[in-house]
RNA sequence: GCGCUGGUAGCUCAAUGGAUAGAGCAUCAGACUACGGAUCUGAGGGUUGCAGGUUCGAGUCCUGCCCGGCGCGCCA
């Protein structure tokens, strides 16, 4: 279920980002000294280079120009100004001002705002704005192959991220439920005298339909009579023939039933399932308008929009609107659906999470939308992504082992369900070894979260334009920068929370000012940077930006918790109940932020694993 | 040919125009009966594809090349 973003109240530029809660006094002091607006300083903070032990760096180049000083001189001059602030130590290092913050100061600035840790992954940047996200969009009567995970989970993560940033989100599954394939399927169905009962009895109804399609296609190739039947059924379907539409509906329902099982496993939902078929009889007005505006032209029998002359020389070919036989193409359908979506949702942005191979298609119809004068033409974004490659040890035929597109070593297309099931099995095996106390249905439930999470995170952690290189051994080795690593950090925090009440039954609320260690500060700073990661994810449509922020948080958490291994007093559950209570506040905030961040990416964070 | 995309450590990838380019995996060495070790600490490992240019400063921006993937008219 979607969680409503808490109302953060009125904001000033200084608290626009959570990190600014810490840097605001610094920015003000520096700005006053230099004589520029504080907001100009606020945008300058950078991460210190590796060799410099500091929390933040302030490059002084631009400020020096404004002040009319040399950068190193300004940095030196700023040292006393900034060091005068409580909880800040400043050191000049050439043209940089390196800032070290006192853990206590960081904690008191941040923790009061994180009584609900989920606030760390919230923003109001998109308040009042609406976005449509078109994602997943599989063809019916075909399996969800492994590569479908990309559009499905990138889109799902973006929908969550936009929502967390204040946008009103509509999730759209633009089903591929139209085309000549269905005429063939109907012809095959009739020819073989199949029944609904037979379909329903199949262990996998999509496999049943897929096999039927393969048989009838083969038959059609060998027998012109069969091909003719398929053509007739395609025509009947287009004409709204009752029997044809009835069978088409059966195929569609059967497919959606299978899809929903996988969407449920992935935790993905949609607000709209309007597919291509929905728009099939609604393209007339658009075609009329295109013609009325003089945008159409006959070319080799087809109807096109001549983009090279109308939209600029960056286009080399016209956009096809209608086939020579009068049938419409998918650019026409996309435009019609877009008009419909704008009429219904008045979106401020509309995302199409579709592989990069279709870049040209989107460039073309976006350009047509512009030529039509659509007010939303510049609000459309093609969110492209790379392909899924699988490692192939034995390609045969003298080929080198290497990455191959979406196929197993046997050359078979990998199904999404198969990959998820194997991932779940492997997760269950690890659990049996690492945590044998968890058994039965609970183990099965958690193994689903961990196995699916491993595959999903593997898909989201890098820039989406990159191809995803999938190796079971890597995605599921459960170590390193993986979904299970994040989930494990979450589970450790949960475990400590469970034990806290027993250890310190009468502890108070916890005073942030008591948090004084470097490990605690690192966790706090990682929490403070999460909001910027979320906003970057939304601005650039890159879920990986949030994934990177969560990895940094989890690493900080793991280092913190492990530091207690050799030192009982460094643990959250230390002997001092007051200190323990303060640490527990950080545990809770971090756990809630991490769990919420994972939810945004589409992972479940179990309390044990 | 044109377009999109990628080229950074052995492998997989990070890096709002900022310092000495960072992580994970793998390798090696450690911590510790461990508030959950599915952990942590450390080491080795780099001419950021090549060549120019802009800039106080370039992995990042510009120009030209090289290599890979994908796309480029009646499928979607």
XYZ file of C-alpha atoms (C1' of nucleotides) in Angstrom:
685
model
C 0.000 0.000 0.000
C 1.148 3.464 -0.755
C 2.215 5.491 2.241
C 1.235 9.101 2.297
C 4.119 11.507 2.625
C 4.009 13.330 5.946
C 3.410 17.024 5.720
C 6.830 18.612 6.241
C 5.373 22.048 6.850
C 6.583 25.234 5.236
C 10.089 25.137 3.844
C 12.765 27.680 3.346
C 15.640 27.245 0.919
C 17.829 26.236 3.818
C 15.891 23.162 4.820
C 15.004 22.185 1.302
C 17.341 19.237 1.634
C 17.796 17.295 4.819
C 21.528 17.800 4.709
C 20.837 21.525 4.872
C 19.532 21.083 8.399
C 23.184 20.625 9.228
C 24.783 23.018 6.777
C 22.377 25.956 7.054
C 24.282 27.799 9.822
C 27.534 27.256 7.948
C 26.063 28.544 4.709
C 24.757 31.631 6.436
C 28.048 32.435 8.099
C 30.016 31.958 4.893
C 27.492 33.904 2.831
C 27.575 36.822 5.258
C 31.361 36.922 5.135
C 31.596 36.712 1.357
C 28.562 38.838 0.620
C 26.473 36.461 -1.456
C 23.072 34.848 -0.867
C 23.175 31.815 1.415
C 21.523 29.730 -1.258
C 24.583 30.172 -3.450
C 26.770 28.662 -0.760
C 24.325 25.872 -0.041
C 24.770 24.414 -3.510
C 28.525 24.132 -3.275
C 29.126 21.407 -0.706
C 31.002 18.403 -2.003
C 32.356 15.170 -0.628
C 35.941 15.458 0.595
C 38.533 13.532 -1.354
C 39.689 10.277 0.150
C 42.810 11.477 1.870
C 41.083 14.293 3.738
C 39.458 13.327 6.997
C 36.410 15.575 6.911
C 32.650 15.269 6.490
C 32.074 17.999 3.929
C 34.187 20.096 1.642
C 33.441 23.600 0.487
C 35.312 24.485 -2.721
C 36.084 28.192 -2.564
C 36.715 28.974 -6.243
C 33.429 30.687 -7.050
C 33.138 32.375 -3.685
C 36.686 33.686 -4.038
C 35.764 35.256 -7.336
C 32.768 36.967 -5.748
C 34.890 38.211 -2.861
C 37.796 39.221 -5.047
C 40.275 37.014 -3.214
C 42.426 34.077 -4.185
C 40.679 30.769 -3.349
C 43.289 29.525 -0.833
C 43.273 32.903 0.900
C 39.508 32.853 1.216
C 39.557 29.313 2.554
C 42.029 30.391 5.203
C 39.993 33.486 6.027
C 36.857 31.395 6.459
C 38.396 29.058 9.032
C 37.731 31.262 12.077
C 34.332 32.320 10.739
C 33.089 28.756 10.436
C 34.932 27.304 13.412
C 33.124 29.816 15.604
C 29.928 27.861 15.007
C 29.148 25.189 17.569
C 29.923 21.644 16.489
C 31.958 22.561 13.414
C 35.682 22.353 12.869
C 37.040 23.941 9.716
C 40.417 23.390 8.135
C 41.729 25.103 5.019
C 43.330 22.777 2.521
C 44.447 24.892 -0.392
C 41.318 26.257 -2.085
C 39.039 23.964 -0.078
C 37.484 24.463 3.295
C 37.148 21.080 4.919
C 34.467 20.749 7.541
C 34.309 18.225 10.314
C 31.082 18.043 12.248
C 30.603 16.922 15.804
C 28.424 13.797 15.922
C 26.313 15.393 18.631
C 25.600 18.428 16.476
C 24.596 16.241 13.540
C 22.353 14.118 15.708
C 20.561 17.027 17.338
C 20.013 18.655 13.945
C 18.638 15.531 12.283
C 17.024 13.094 14.654
C 14.113 15.257 15.842
C 12.936 15.357 12.214
C 13.157 11.596 11.945
C 10.714 10.406 14.562
C 9.320 8.698 11.496
C 12.459 7.569 9.710
C 10.599 7.386 6.424
C 10.825 11.175 6.296
C 14.451 10.677 5.214
C 13.191 9.384 1.867
C 10.510 11.986 1.311
C 10.471 15.246 -0.573
C 7.939 17.837 -1.533
C 9.737 18.713 -4.761
C 6.842 17.336 -6.809
C 3.969 18.580 -4.676
C 0.932 19.391 -6.775
C 2.314 17.754 -9.899
C 1.056 14.705 -11.742
C 2.949 12.030 -13.595
C 1.895 9.066 -15.704
C 4.233 6.092 -15.746
C 3.802 3.661 -18.627
C 5.682 0.497 -17.772
C 5.840 -3.283 -18.098
C 3.379 -3.346 -21.033
C 3.819 -6.976 -22.123
C 2.176 -8.683 -25.086
C -0.629 -10.971 -24.080
C -0.639 -14.667 -25.022
C 3.131 -14.601 -24.585
C 5.229 -15.241 -21.527
C 6.783 -12.603 -19.372
C 10.390 -13.256 -20.316
C 13.207 -12.380 -17.971
C 13.914 -9.146 -19.824
C 10.449 -7.861 -18.886
C 11.793 -7.325 -15.396
C 13.536 -4.182 -16.615
C 10.556 -2.097 -17.652
C 8.453 -3.584 -14.867
C 10.787 -2.853 -11.982
C 12.320 0.393 -13.249
C 8.807 1.707 -13.809
C 7.611 0.434 -10.458
C 10.551 2.021 -8.649
C 10.075 5.330 -10.447
C 6.375 5.356 -9.651
C 7.247 4.874 -5.969
C 9.992 7.495 -6.031
C 7.818 10.102 -7.698
C 5.131 9.441 -5.135
C 7.625 9.805 -2.291
C 8.677 13.124 -3.822
C 5.132 14.423 -3.668
C 3.908 13.662 -7.176
C 0.508 12.228 -7.870
C 1.223 9.064 -9.835
C -0.816 7.046 -12.324
C 0.653 3.627 -13.169
C -0.248 2.407 -16.597
C 0.175 -1.044 -18.117
C -0.224 -0.460 -21.849
C -0.882 -4.068 -22.782
C 0.076 -5.379 -26.203
C -3.313 -6.955 -26.732
C -3.856 -6.319 -30.420
C -2.400 -7.562 -33.671
C -2.525 -10.244 -36.319
C -1.262 -12.847 -33.887
C -4.740 -13.103 -32.406
C -6.308 -13.975 -35.744
C -3.921 -16.858 -35.945
C -4.627 -17.958 -32.406
C -8.348 -17.967 -33.069
C -7.857 -19.906 -36.279
C -5.762 -22.467 -34.441
C -8.241 -22.698 -31.601
C -11.129 -23.341 -33.996
C -9.166 -25.740 -36.161
C -8.174 -27.888 -33.191
C -11.608 -27.640 -31.604
C -10.194 -26.480 -28.274
C -12.375 -25.581 -25.302
C -12.234 -23.186 -22.412
C -12.059 -26.168 -20.058
C -8.910 -27.391 -21.756
C -7.327 -23.976 -21.443
C -8.256 -23.644 -17.788
C -6.913 -27.101 -17.031
C -3.482 -26.192 -18.345
C -0.826 -25.772 -15.658
C 0.249 -22.572 -17.357
C -2.323 -21.004 -19.635
C 0.168 -18.796 -21.410
C 2.221 -21.861 -22.305
C -0.964 -23.435 -23.630
C -1.583 -20.412 -25.874
C 2.030 -20.094 -26.845
C 2.199 -23.723 -27.942
C -0.990 -23.259 -29.895
C 0.513 -20.269 -31.645
C 3.638 -22.201 -32.579
C 1.559 -25.084 -34.012
C -0.744 -22.877 -36.055
C 2.109 -20.753 -37.372
C 3.849 -23.878 -38.587
C 0.635 -25.116 -40.161
C 0.040 -21.769 -41.816
C 3.473 -21.850 -43.352
C 2.762 -25.222 -44.938
C -0.858 -24.745 -45.842
C -2.179 -21.624 -47.562
C -5.672 -22.645 -46.455
C -4.712 -22.185 -42.810
C -3.112 -18.826 -43.529
C -6.335 -17.724 -45.180
C -8.343 -18.759 -42.118
C -6.033 -16.740 -39.905
C -6.530 -13.700 -42.112
C -10.285 -14.094 -41.988
C -10.263 -14.300 -38.189
C -8.046 -11.235 -37.949
C -10.542 -9.341 -40.046
C -13.434 -10.695 -37.987
C -11.717 -9.539 -34.812
C -11.227 -6.053 -36.238
C -14.848 -5.934 -37.348
C -16.032 -6.760 -33.880
C -17.330 -10.229 -34.668
C -18.857 -11.603 -31.472
C -17.187 -14.982 -31.542
C -13.789 -13.554 -32.413
C -14.010 -10.917 -29.673
C -15.146 -13.565 -27.225
C -12.140 -15.766 -27.888
C -9.814 -12.767 -27.811
C -11.208 -11.887 -24.389
C -10.590 -15.446 -23.220
C -6.977 -15.260 -24.359
C -6.552 -11.919 -22.678
C -8.074 -13.046 -19.390
C -5.935 -16.168 -19.359
C -2.801 -14.120 -19.950
C -3.625 -11.551 -17.296
C -4.194 -14.332 -14.806
C -0.658 -15.572 -15.351
C 0.774 -12.049 -15.358
C -0.896 -11.186 -12.098
C 0.783 -14.090 -10.341
C 4.155 -12.678 -11.275
C 3.182 -9.082 -10.549
C 2.031 -10.248 -7.118
C 5.373 -11.948 -6.539
C 7.114 -8.725 -7.525
C 4.702 -6.542 -5.558
C 3.730 -4.514 -8.635
C 0.327 -2.954 -9.198
C -1.263 -0.772 -11.866
C -3.965 1.861 -11.943
C -4.788 1.435 -15.613
C -4.725 -1.605 -17.860
C -5.930 0.091 -21.015
C -4.061 -1.660 -23.802
C -3.704 -1.150 -27.501
C -7.041 -2.775 -28.213
C -8.754 -0.081 -26.189
C -7.582 2.553 -28.655
C -8.121 0.521 -31.801
C -11.400 2.238 -32.704
C -10.487 5.669 -31.314
C -7.845 6.834 -33.758
C -10.178 8.468 -36.277
C -10.202 11.949 -34.740
C -6.419 12.013 -34.534
C -6.077 10.992 -38.181
C -8.611 13.652 -39.151
C -6.732 16.285 -37.199
C -3.392 15.294 -38.720
C -4.918 15.603 -42.170
C -6.665 18.902 -41.349
C -3.401 20.411 -40.164
C -1.744 19.391 -43.397
C 0.739 17.104 -41.700
C -0.023 13.977 -43.706
C 1.447 12.911 -46.968
C 1.331 9.849 -49.154
C 4.618 8.050 -49.552
C 5.041 4.715 -51.297
C 1.429 3.941 -50.632
C 1.658 4.585 -46.909
C 0.579 7.699 -45.003
C 3.375 9.528 -43.231
C 4.346 12.713 -41.434
C 7.329 14.102 -43.281
C 9.508 14.837 -40.261
C 12.683 15.776 -42.177
C 10.933 18.795 -43.727
C 8.447 19.565 -40.941
C 10.428 18.904 -37.773
C 14.048 19.385 -38.679
C 16.936 17.789 -40.428
C 17.830 15.659 -37.445
C 15.130 13.356 -38.759
C 16.171 11.303 -41.748
C 12.942 9.420 -42.325
C 9.256 10.240 -42.109
C 7.106 8.843 -39.313
C 4.679 6.183 -40.484
C 1.080 6.824 -39.537
C -0.860 4.377 -41.707
C 0.150 1.299 -43.644
C -0.469 0.994 -47.377
C -3.444 -1.244 -46.557
C -4.938 1.449 -44.331
C -4.043 -0.177 -41.031
C -2.615 2.004 -38.298
C 0.810 1.739 -36.729
C 1.885 1.908 -33.135
C 2.987 5.534 -33.315
C -0.629 6.397 -34.037
C -1.781 4.278 -31.121
C 0.755 5.845 -28.767
C -0.375 9.327 -29.750
C -4.027 8.465 -29.302
C -3.363 6.910 -25.916
C -1.331 9.969 -24.917
C -4.183 12.310 -25.785
C -6.465 10.124 -23.707
C -4.110 10.183 -20.752
C -3.705 13.937 -20.873
C -7.469 14.409 -21.068
C -7.933 12.156 -18.055
C -4.957 13.065 -15.862
C -3.600 16.428 -17.107
C -0.120 15.161 -16.401
C 2.876 17.413 -15.862
C 5.157 14.623 -16.956
C 4.617 11.316 -18.691
C 7.168 8.514 -18.618
C 7.564 5.681 -21.092
C 9.708 3.001 -19.564
C 10.677 1.164 -22.716
C 13.974 -0.274 -23.914
C 16.481 1.969 -25.670
C 16.012 0.101 -28.927
C 12.847 2.108 -29.402
C 14.435 5.544 -29.035
C 13.729 6.501 -32.606
C 10.070 5.597 -32.291
C 9.669 7.906 -29.314
C 11.636 10.725 -30.923
C 9.334 10.469 -33.902
C 5.989 10.496 -32.213
C 7.052 13.082 -29.649
C 7.922 15.262 -32.657
C 4.516 14.608 -34.194
C 2.890 15.620 -30.898
C 4.826 18.870 -31.092
C 3.739 19.465 -34.687
C 0.164 18.954 -33.568
C 0.712 21.702 -31.019
C 0.021 19.490 -28.066
C 0.663 21.401 -24.820
C 2.165 18.275 -23.299
C 4.656 17.606 -26.090
C 7.643 18.649 -24.011
C 6.442 16.798 -20.941
C 7.002 13.382 -22.503
C 10.023 11.366 -21.506
C 11.284 8.140 -22.964
C 12.930 6.397 -20.030
C 15.119 3.979 -21.959
C 17.184 1.111 -20.624
C 19.695 -1.475 -21.804
C 19.123 -5.158 -22.480
C 19.550 -8.118 -20.155
C 22.584 -10.251 -20.885
C 23.196 -13.662 -19.382
C 26.539 -15.365 -19.034
C 26.994 -18.218 -21.456
C 29.775 -20.717 -20.629
C 29.179 -23.067 -23.500
C 28.046 -21.198 -26.577
C 29.336 -24.007 -28.849
C 30.205 -23.700 -32.523
C 33.673 -22.481 -31.636
C 32.291 -19.292 -30.060
C 33.936 -17.759 -27.028
C 32.117 -17.834 -23.702
C 30.583 -14.454 -22.994
C 27.487 -12.377 -22.411
C 24.468 -13.303 -24.509
C 21.134 -11.582 -24.830
C 18.458 -13.098 -22.607
C 19.202 -16.736 -23.216
C 20.413 -19.692 -21.254
C 23.418 -21.668 -22.340
C 21.011 -23.994 -24.114
C 19.861 -21.046 -26.194
C 16.412 -21.021 -24.646
C 14.702 -17.765 -23.676
C 14.711 -17.391 -19.915
C 11.312 -16.803 -18.355
C 10.943 -14.266 -15.583
C 9.137 -16.786 -13.405
C 11.949 -19.323 -13.801
C 14.615 -16.836 -12.786
C 12.624 -15.713 -9.755
C 11.925 -19.277 -8.689
C 15.574 -20.236 -8.867
C 16.506 -17.110 -6.941
C 13.967 -17.994 -4.249
C 15.280 -21.555 -4.038
C 18.808 -20.315 -3.616
C 17.742 -17.838 -0.947
C 15.945 -20.620 0.929
C 19.097 -22.738 0.827
C 21.176 -19.930 2.304
C 18.557 -19.358 4.996
C 18.519 -23.017 5.952
C 22.235 -22.776 6.512
C 22.471 -19.332 8.135
C 19.299 -19.214 10.137
C 17.808 -22.691 10.621
C 15.487 -21.355 13.329
C 13.262 -19.887 10.666
C 11.205 -22.684 9.164
C 8.057 -23.541 7.276
C 5.870 -20.841 5.852
C 7.939 -18.087 7.413
C 11.076 -19.324 5.718
C 9.210 -19.557 2.415
C 7.878 -16.037 2.777
C 11.265 -14.546 3.634
C 13.043 -16.546 0.927
C 10.641 -14.994 -1.563
C 11.499 -11.523 -0.342
C 15.237 -12.199 -0.428
C 15.386 -14.133 -3.692
C 13.161 -11.719 -5.574
C 14.907 -8.791 -3.911
C 18.292 -10.036 -5.098
C 17.118 -10.170 -8.706
C 15.288 -6.851 -8.546
C 18.117 -4.954 -6.890
C 20.586 -6.378 -9.392
C 18.412 -4.843 -12.070
C 18.121 -1.415 -10.454
C 21.478 -0.675 -8.886
C 23.237 0.615 -11.999
C 22.436 3.328 -14.508
C 19.477 2.155 -16.501
C 21.139 2.793 -19.875
C 23.695 0.105 -19.110
C 22.986 -3.432 -20.147
C 22.292 -5.607 -17.133
C 24.685 -8.499 -16.891
C 22.980 -11.291 -15.026
C 24.778 -14.215 -13.448
C 22.989 -16.209 -10.762
C 26.245 -16.586 -8.878
C 26.699 -12.816 -8.680
C 23.145 -11.603 -8.085
C 22.548 -14.300 -5.471
C 25.837 -14.623 -3.754
C 24.189 -12.561 -1.013
C 27.340 -10.577 -0.401
C 28.485 -7.171 -1.405
C 26.322 -4.567 -3.087
C 23.177 -6.657 -3.316
C 19.556 -6.635 -2.245
C 20.184 -9.191 0.507
C 22.972 -7.014 1.900
C 20.503 -4.177 2.369
C 17.866 -6.516 3.730
C 20.363 -7.996 6.152
C 21.285 -4.589 7.550
C 17.570 -3.972 8.066
C 17.122 -7.321 9.814
C 20.036 -6.634 12.161
C 18.459 -3.344 13.205
C 15.138 -5.079 13.792
C 16.838 -7.674 15.927
C 18.346 -5.003 18.146
C 15.010 -3.264 18.505
C 13.402 -6.524 19.573
C 15.994 -7.039 22.289
C 15.998 -3.489 23.540
C 12.841 -3.641 25.646
C 14.187 -6.602 27.537
C 17.583 -5.032 28.110
C 16.330 -1.614 29.160
C 12.650 -1.824 30.093
C 12.559 1.628 31.677
C 14.601 3.618 29.206
C 13.435 7.086 28.239
C 12.947 8.680 24.861
C 16.630 9.041 24.115
C 18.585 12.266 23.809
C 20.230 12.761 20.388
C 22.933 14.863 21.992
C 24.356 11.681 23.522
C 25.307 10.266 20.111
C 28.990 11.012 19.967
C 30.805 8.366 17.944
C 32.152 8.541 14.398
C 30.211 5.440 13.402
C 26.965 7.047 14.535
C 27.779 10.221 12.665
C 28.445 8.284 9.469
C 25.024 6.668 9.731
C 23.394 10.047 10.365
C 25.095 11.654 7.370
C 24.090 8.742 5.137
C 20.496 9.281 6.302
C 20.764 13.012 5.598
C 21.924 12.401 2.028
C 19.034 10.087 1.184
C 16.667 12.905 0.305
C 19.038 14.255 -2.323
C 19.376 10.719 -3.716
C 15.595 10.457 -4.005
C 15.346 13.797 -5.775
C 18.104 12.814 -8.163
C 16.296 9.546 -8.879
C 13.204 11.537 -9.832
C 14.992 14.295 -11.758
C 16.963 11.868 -13.878
C 14.539 8.936 -13.807
C 17.313 6.830 -12.336
C 16.262 4.463 -9.541
C 19.948 3.597 -9.257
C 20.552 6.966 -7.602
C 18.429 5.901 -4.646
C 19.985 2.438 -4.686
C 23.428 4.002 -4.330
C 22.277 6.095 -1.382
C 20.798 3.054 0.340
C 24.005 1.094 -0.152
C 25.933 3.875 1.542
C 23.444 3.835 4.414
C 23.610 0.062 4.790
C 27.406 0.110 4.727
C 27.420 2.737 7.472
C 24.963 0.688 9.509
C 26.966 -2.517 9.096
C 30.203 -0.814 10.146
C 28.465 0.714 13.156
C 26.882 -2.497 14.366
C 29.970 -4.590 13.745
C 32.095 -2.135 15.703
C 30.286 -3.423 18.762
C 31.625 -6.937 18.263
C 34.715 -6.455 20.329
C 33.384 -3.733 22.600
C 30.219 -4.171 24.608
C 29.988 -0.483 25.476
C 30.047 0.446 21.781
C 26.863 -1.538 21.230
C 23.392 -0.099 21.115
C 22.490 -2.318 24.023
C 25.228 -0.941 26.222
C 24.998 -0.857 30.006
C 23.998 2.828 30.213
C 20.244 2.856 29.649
C 20.171 6.545 28.745
C 22.837 6.160 26.105
C 21.199 2.983 24.836
C 17.928 4.853 24.412
C 19.646 7.544 22.348
C 21.255 4.915 20.156
C 17.961 3.125 19.762
C 16.495 6.289 18.291
C 19.098 6.152 15.571
C 18.498 2.431 15.094
C 14.815 3.064 14.593
C 15.285 5.995 12.228
C 17.805 4.067 10.153
C 15.643 0.959 10.073
C 12.586 2.901 8.966
C 14.500 4.850 6.341
C 16.190 1.744 4.961
C 12.954 -0.225 4.924
C 11.154 2.596 3.183
C 13.944 3.080 0.654
C 13.821 -0.600 -0.184
C 10.067 -0.430 -0.542
C 10.442 2.417 -3.009
C 12.772 0.277 -5.084
C 10.286 -2.582 -4.959
C 11.961 -4.789 -2.349
C 10.468 -6.156 0.834
C 12.621 -5.763 3.940
C 11.903 -8.681 6.308
C 12.418 -8.298 10.040
C 14.356 -11.550 10.156
C 16.131 -13.482 7.455
C 26.099 6.307 -43.680
C 22.877 8.531 -39.846
C 20.842 8.136 -34.821
C 20.784 6.253 -29.781
C 23.945 3.940 -26.278
C 28.277 2.123 -23.903
C 34.056 2.109 -23.369
C 36.893 3.868 -15.904
C 41.057 -1.680 -11.470
C 41.298 -8.921 -13.550
C 35.413 -8.824 -13.409
C 30.706 -5.884 -12.423
C 30.000 -0.776 -11.766
C 30.148 4.584 -9.053
C 31.762 9.575 -9.326
C 26.057 18.097 -9.147
C 33.077 20.702 -13.900
C 36.655 20.262 -8.118
C 41.651 18.000 -4.285
C 45.347 12.077 -4.284
C 39.260 8.892 -9.770
C 35.914 5.520 -5.545
C 32.884 0.774 -4.263
C 31.609 -4.459 -4.596
C 33.312 -9.245 -6.433
C 37.768 -12.008 -6.934
C 42.993 -12.373 -4.511
C 45.918 -11.788 -0.001
C 46.261 -10.431 5.253
C 43.522 -9.504 9.660
C 39.246 -8.587 13.535
C 35.754 -11.400 16.583
C 32.496 -16.642 20.295
C 30.007 -11.805 17.146
C 23.608 -6.402 20.476
C 22.698 -11.236 13.649
C 29.723 -13.044 10.431
C 24.605 -12.804 4.701
C 29.614 -8.539 8.978
C 33.769 -5.420 9.533
C 39.196 -3.580 9.039
C 43.391 -3.375 5.829
C 46.622 -4.460 1.326
C 47.685 -4.975 -3.689
C 45.366 -3.602 -8.317
C 44.329 2.834 -12.974
C 47.870 6.631 -18.930
C 39.223 6.901 -17.199
C 39.490 3.862 -25.649
C 42.857 7.691 -28.677
C 44.135 12.874 -30.088
C 43.232 17.870 -29.783
C 40.379 22.049 -27.496
C 37.577 25.127 -23.591
C 38.524 26.041 -18.168
C 41.959 28.281 -12.368
C 40.426 22.975 -12.678
C 37.965 17.681 -17.401
C 36.254 10.677 -16.352
C 32.535 14.696 -16.867
C 31.846 20.007 -21.595
C 33.345 20.817 -27.272
C 35.664 18.780 -32.033
C 37.688 14.666 -34.669
C 38.835 9.581 -34.639
C 38.849 3.979 -32.675
C 36.010 -0.275 -30.648
C 31.245 -2.798 -29.011
C 25.681 -3.118 -28.725
C 21.056 -1.602 -30.686
C 17.983 1.007 -34.193
C 17.031 3.254 -39.053
C 9.239 2.276 -43.734
C 4.447 -0.270 -43.689
C 5.741 -5.631 -36.473
C 5.313 -3.627 -31.643
